[in-house]
Tab-separated table of C-alpha atoms and ligand atoms in Angstrom:
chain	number	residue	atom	x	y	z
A	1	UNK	CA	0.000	0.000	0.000
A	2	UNK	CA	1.183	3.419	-0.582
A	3	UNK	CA	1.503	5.752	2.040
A	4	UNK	CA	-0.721	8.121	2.336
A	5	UNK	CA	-0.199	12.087	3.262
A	6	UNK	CA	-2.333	14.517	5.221
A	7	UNK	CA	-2.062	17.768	7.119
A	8	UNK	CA	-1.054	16.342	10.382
A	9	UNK	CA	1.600	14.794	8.935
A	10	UNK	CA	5.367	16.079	8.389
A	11	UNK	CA	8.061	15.275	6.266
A	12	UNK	CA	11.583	14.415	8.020
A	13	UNK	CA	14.363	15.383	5.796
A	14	UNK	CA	17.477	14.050	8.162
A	15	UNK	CA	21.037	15.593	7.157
A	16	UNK	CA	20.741	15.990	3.689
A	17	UNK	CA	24.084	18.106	3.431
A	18	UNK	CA	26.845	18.061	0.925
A	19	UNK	CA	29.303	16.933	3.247
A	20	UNK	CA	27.413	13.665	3.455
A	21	UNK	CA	26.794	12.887	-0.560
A	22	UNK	CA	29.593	11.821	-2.765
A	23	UNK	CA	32.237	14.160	-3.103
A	24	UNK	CA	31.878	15.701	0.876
A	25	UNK	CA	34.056	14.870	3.935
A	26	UNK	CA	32.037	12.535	4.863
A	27	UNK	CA	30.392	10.514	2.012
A	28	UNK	CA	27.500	7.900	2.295
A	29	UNK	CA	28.055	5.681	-0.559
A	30	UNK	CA	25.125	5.665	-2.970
A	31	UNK	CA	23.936	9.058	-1.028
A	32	UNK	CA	22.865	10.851	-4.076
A	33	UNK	CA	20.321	8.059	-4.947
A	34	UNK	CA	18.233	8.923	-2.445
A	35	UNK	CA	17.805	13.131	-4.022
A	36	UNK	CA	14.984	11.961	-6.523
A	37	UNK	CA	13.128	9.843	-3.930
A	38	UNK	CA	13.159	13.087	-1.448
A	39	UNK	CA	12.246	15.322	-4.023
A	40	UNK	CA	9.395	13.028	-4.914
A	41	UNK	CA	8.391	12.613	-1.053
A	42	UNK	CA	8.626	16.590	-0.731
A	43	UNK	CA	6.308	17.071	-3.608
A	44	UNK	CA	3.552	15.232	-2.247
A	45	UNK	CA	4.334	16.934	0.839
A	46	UNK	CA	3.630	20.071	-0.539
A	47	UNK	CA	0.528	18.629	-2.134
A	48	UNK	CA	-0.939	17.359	0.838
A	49	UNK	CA	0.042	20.307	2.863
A	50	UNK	CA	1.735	18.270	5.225
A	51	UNK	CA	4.897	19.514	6.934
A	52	UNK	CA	8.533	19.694	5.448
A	53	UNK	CA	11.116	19.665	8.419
A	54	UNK	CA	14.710	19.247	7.417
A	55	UNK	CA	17.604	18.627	10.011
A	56	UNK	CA	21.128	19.799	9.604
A	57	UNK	CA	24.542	18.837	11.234
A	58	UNK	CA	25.540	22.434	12.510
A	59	UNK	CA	28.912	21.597	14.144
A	60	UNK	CA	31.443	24.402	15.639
A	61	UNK	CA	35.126	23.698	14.454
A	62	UNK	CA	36.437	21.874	17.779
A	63	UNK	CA	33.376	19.658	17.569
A	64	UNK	CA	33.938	16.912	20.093
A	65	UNK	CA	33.145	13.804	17.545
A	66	UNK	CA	35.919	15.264	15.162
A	67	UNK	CA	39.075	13.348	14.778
A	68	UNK	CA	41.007	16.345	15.838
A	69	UNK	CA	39.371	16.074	18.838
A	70	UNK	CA	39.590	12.218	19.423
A	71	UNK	CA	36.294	11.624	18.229
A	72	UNK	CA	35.662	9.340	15.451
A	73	UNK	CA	34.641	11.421	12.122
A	74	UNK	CA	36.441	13.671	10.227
A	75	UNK	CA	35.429	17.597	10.220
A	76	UNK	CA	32.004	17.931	8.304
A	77	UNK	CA	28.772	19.806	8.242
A	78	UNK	CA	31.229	23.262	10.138
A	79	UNK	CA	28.747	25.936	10.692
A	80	UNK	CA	28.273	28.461	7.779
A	81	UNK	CA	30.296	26.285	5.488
A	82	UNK	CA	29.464	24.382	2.097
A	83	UNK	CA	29.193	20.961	3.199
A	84	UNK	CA	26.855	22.291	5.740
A	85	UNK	CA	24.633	23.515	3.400
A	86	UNK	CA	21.631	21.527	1.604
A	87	UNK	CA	21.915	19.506	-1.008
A	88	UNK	CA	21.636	21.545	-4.733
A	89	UNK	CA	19.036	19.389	-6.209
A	90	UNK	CA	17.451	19.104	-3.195
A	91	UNK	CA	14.002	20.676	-3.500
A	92	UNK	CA	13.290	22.188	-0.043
A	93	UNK	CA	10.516	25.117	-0.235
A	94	UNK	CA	10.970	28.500	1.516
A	95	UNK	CA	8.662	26.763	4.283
A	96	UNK	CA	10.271	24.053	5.556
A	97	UNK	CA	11.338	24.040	9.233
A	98	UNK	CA	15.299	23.696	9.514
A	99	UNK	CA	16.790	22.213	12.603
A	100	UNK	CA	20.155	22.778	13.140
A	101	UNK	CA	21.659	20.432	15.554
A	102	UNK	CA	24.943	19.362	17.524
A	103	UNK	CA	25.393	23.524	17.452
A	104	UNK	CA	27.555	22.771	20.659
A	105	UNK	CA	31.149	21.430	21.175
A	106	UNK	CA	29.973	18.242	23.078
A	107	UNK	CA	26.501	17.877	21.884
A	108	UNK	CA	26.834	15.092	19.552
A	109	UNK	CA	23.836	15.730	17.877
A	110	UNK	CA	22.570	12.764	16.114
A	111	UNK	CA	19.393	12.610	17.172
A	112	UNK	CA	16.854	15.752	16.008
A	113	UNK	CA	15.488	15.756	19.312
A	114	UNK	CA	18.896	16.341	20.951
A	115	UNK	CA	19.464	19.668	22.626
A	116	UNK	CA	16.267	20.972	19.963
A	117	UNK	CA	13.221	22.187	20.166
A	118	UNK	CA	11.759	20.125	17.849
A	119	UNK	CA	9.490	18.113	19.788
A	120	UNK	CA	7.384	21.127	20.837
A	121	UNK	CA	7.793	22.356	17.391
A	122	UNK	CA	6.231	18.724	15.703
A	123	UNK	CA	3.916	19.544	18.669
A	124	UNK	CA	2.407	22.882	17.735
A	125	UNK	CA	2.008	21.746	14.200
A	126	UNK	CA	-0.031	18.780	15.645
A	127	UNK	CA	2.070	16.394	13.715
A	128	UNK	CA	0.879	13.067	14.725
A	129	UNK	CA	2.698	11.019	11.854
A	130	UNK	CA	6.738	11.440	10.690
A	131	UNK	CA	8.054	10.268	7.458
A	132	UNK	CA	11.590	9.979	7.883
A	133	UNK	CA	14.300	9.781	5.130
A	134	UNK	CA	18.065	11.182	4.539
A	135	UNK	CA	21.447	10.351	5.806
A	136	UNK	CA	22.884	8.340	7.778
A	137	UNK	CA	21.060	5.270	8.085
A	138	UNK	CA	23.047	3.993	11.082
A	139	UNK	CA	23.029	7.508	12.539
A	140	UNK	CA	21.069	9.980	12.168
A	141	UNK	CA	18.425	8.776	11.172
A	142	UNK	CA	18.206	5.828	13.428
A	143	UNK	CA	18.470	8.034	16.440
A	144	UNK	CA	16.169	10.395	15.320
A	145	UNK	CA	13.566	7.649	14.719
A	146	UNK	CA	14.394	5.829	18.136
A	147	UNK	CA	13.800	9.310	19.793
A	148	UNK	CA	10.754	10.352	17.692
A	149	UNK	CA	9.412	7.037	18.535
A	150	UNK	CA	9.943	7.867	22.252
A	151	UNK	CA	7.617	11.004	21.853
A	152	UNK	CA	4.884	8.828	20.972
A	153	UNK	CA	4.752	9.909	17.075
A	154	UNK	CA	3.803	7.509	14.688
A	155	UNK	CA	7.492	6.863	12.464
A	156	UNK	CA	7.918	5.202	8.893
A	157	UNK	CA	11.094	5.274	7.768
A	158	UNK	CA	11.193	5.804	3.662
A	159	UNK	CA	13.757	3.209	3.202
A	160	UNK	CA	14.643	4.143	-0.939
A	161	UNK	CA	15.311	7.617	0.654
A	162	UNK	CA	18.142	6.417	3.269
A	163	UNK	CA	21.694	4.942	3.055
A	164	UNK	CA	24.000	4.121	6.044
A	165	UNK	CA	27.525	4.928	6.459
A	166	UNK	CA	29.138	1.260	7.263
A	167	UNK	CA	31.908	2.552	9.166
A	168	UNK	CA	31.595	-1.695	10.268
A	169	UNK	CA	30.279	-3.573	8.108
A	170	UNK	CA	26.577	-4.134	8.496
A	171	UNK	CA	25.766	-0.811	10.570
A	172	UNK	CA	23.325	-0.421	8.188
A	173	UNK	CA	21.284	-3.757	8.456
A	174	UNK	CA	21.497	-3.457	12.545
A	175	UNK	CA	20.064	0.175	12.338
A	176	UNK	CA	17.162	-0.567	10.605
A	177	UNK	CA	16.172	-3.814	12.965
A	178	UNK	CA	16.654	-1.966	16.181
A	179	UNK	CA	14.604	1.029	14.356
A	180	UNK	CA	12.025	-1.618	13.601
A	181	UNK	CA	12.001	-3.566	16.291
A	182	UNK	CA	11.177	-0.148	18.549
A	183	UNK	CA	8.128	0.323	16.437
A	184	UNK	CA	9.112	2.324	13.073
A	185	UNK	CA	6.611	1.032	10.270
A	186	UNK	CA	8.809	0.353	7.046
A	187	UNK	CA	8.018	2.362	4.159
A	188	UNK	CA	9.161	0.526	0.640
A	189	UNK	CA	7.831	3.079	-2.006
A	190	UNK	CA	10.025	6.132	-3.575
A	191	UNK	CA	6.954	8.509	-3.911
A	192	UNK	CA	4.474	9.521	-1.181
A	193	UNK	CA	0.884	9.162	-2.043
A	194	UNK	CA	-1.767	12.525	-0.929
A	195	UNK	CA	-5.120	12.908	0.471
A	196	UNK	CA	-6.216	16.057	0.186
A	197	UNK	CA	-9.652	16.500	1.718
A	198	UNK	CA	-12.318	13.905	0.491
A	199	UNK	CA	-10.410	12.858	-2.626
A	200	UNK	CA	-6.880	11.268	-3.299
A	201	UNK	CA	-4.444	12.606	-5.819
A	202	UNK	CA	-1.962	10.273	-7.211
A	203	UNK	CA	1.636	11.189	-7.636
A	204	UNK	CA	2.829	9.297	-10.720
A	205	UNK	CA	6.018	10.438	-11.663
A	206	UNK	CA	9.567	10.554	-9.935
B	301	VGL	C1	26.088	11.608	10.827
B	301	VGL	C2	28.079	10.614	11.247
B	301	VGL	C3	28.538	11.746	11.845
B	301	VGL	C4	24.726	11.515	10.244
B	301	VGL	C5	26.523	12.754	11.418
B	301	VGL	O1	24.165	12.545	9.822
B	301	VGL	O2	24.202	10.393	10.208
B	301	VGL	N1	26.856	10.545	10.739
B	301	VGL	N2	27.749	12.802	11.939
């Protein structure tokens, strides 16, 4: 079944920065794959009305999980930089919500519910449903979900519109199980599906 948008629903757009797509400090492999899927996703967003959130790393220089520092990544996503910034061809309208996150030294910041406010934010927009897609898989995302889940939201993860980071082998699979297994509903297909009022308007294209 395809899923199916409505106002009190809200788009997740997790990390979707340059540093993390091919090319950036810290690349997911395959990371650019997911662009169409989220554009398609944000298009029946904006169709349905629902909400378009998108999180962003937002780290100071001496940011306590860089290897300078001892932690384990190299320097990405650095405040006010390029790889901070959004993807080109990613299709975010002037609306959507950014939350910037891991804005402090030891604030590691992969969860969007870290050290943010956007659990009263969801909240006020009586968001009762997430969609969740971006990078990383292992991450990210999967804390974001875990914590979302913790809030008491509803949380499919739009699996065509993630990719992990393997820094072991098989982060990836593990994410998604433990995401599952805490009560994230698995969403297979690349396009979100609208119902706007009474009647239901198909998205066909990608
Ligand atoms: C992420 C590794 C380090 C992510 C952020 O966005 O998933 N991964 N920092």
């Amino acid at each position: 079944m395809k899923a199916q948008l409505g106002y009190q629903d809200a788009l997740l757009v997790v990390d979707a920065q340059n540093d993390f797509f091919p090319g950036g400090a810290l690349a997911v492999d395959e990371g650019d794959e997911i662009i169409p899927v989220l554009n398609a996703w944000i298009e029946a967003a904006e169709e349905a009305g629902s909400k378009i959130y998108a999180t962003r790393d937002w780290h100071p220089e001496n940011h306590s999980t860089f290897k300078p520092q001892g932690g384990p990544w190299p320097v990405h996503c650095v405040q006010g930089s390029r790889g901070a910034e959004f993807h080109p061809r990613l299709n975010l309208p002037s609306r959507t919500k950014v939350v910037s996150k891991g804005d402090e030294p030891d604030s590691e910041g992969y969860s969007a519910f870290q050290a943010t406010d956007l659990s009263s934010r969801l909240q006020n927009d009586d968001v009762v449903r997430l969609w969740v897609g971006g990078l990383a898989q292992d991450y990210c995302v999967k804390h974001t979900v875990l914590d979302a889940l913790k809030t008491g939201l509803e949380v499919h993860l739009i699996k065509p519109a993630t990719r992990p980071v393997n820094l072991n082998p098989g982060d990836g699979d593990e994410a998604l199980q433990q995401m599952l297994a805490a009560g994230a509903i698995l969403e297979e297909s690349p396009e979100g599906q609208v119902v706007a009022k009474h009647s239901v308007v198909r998205m066909a294209h990608l």
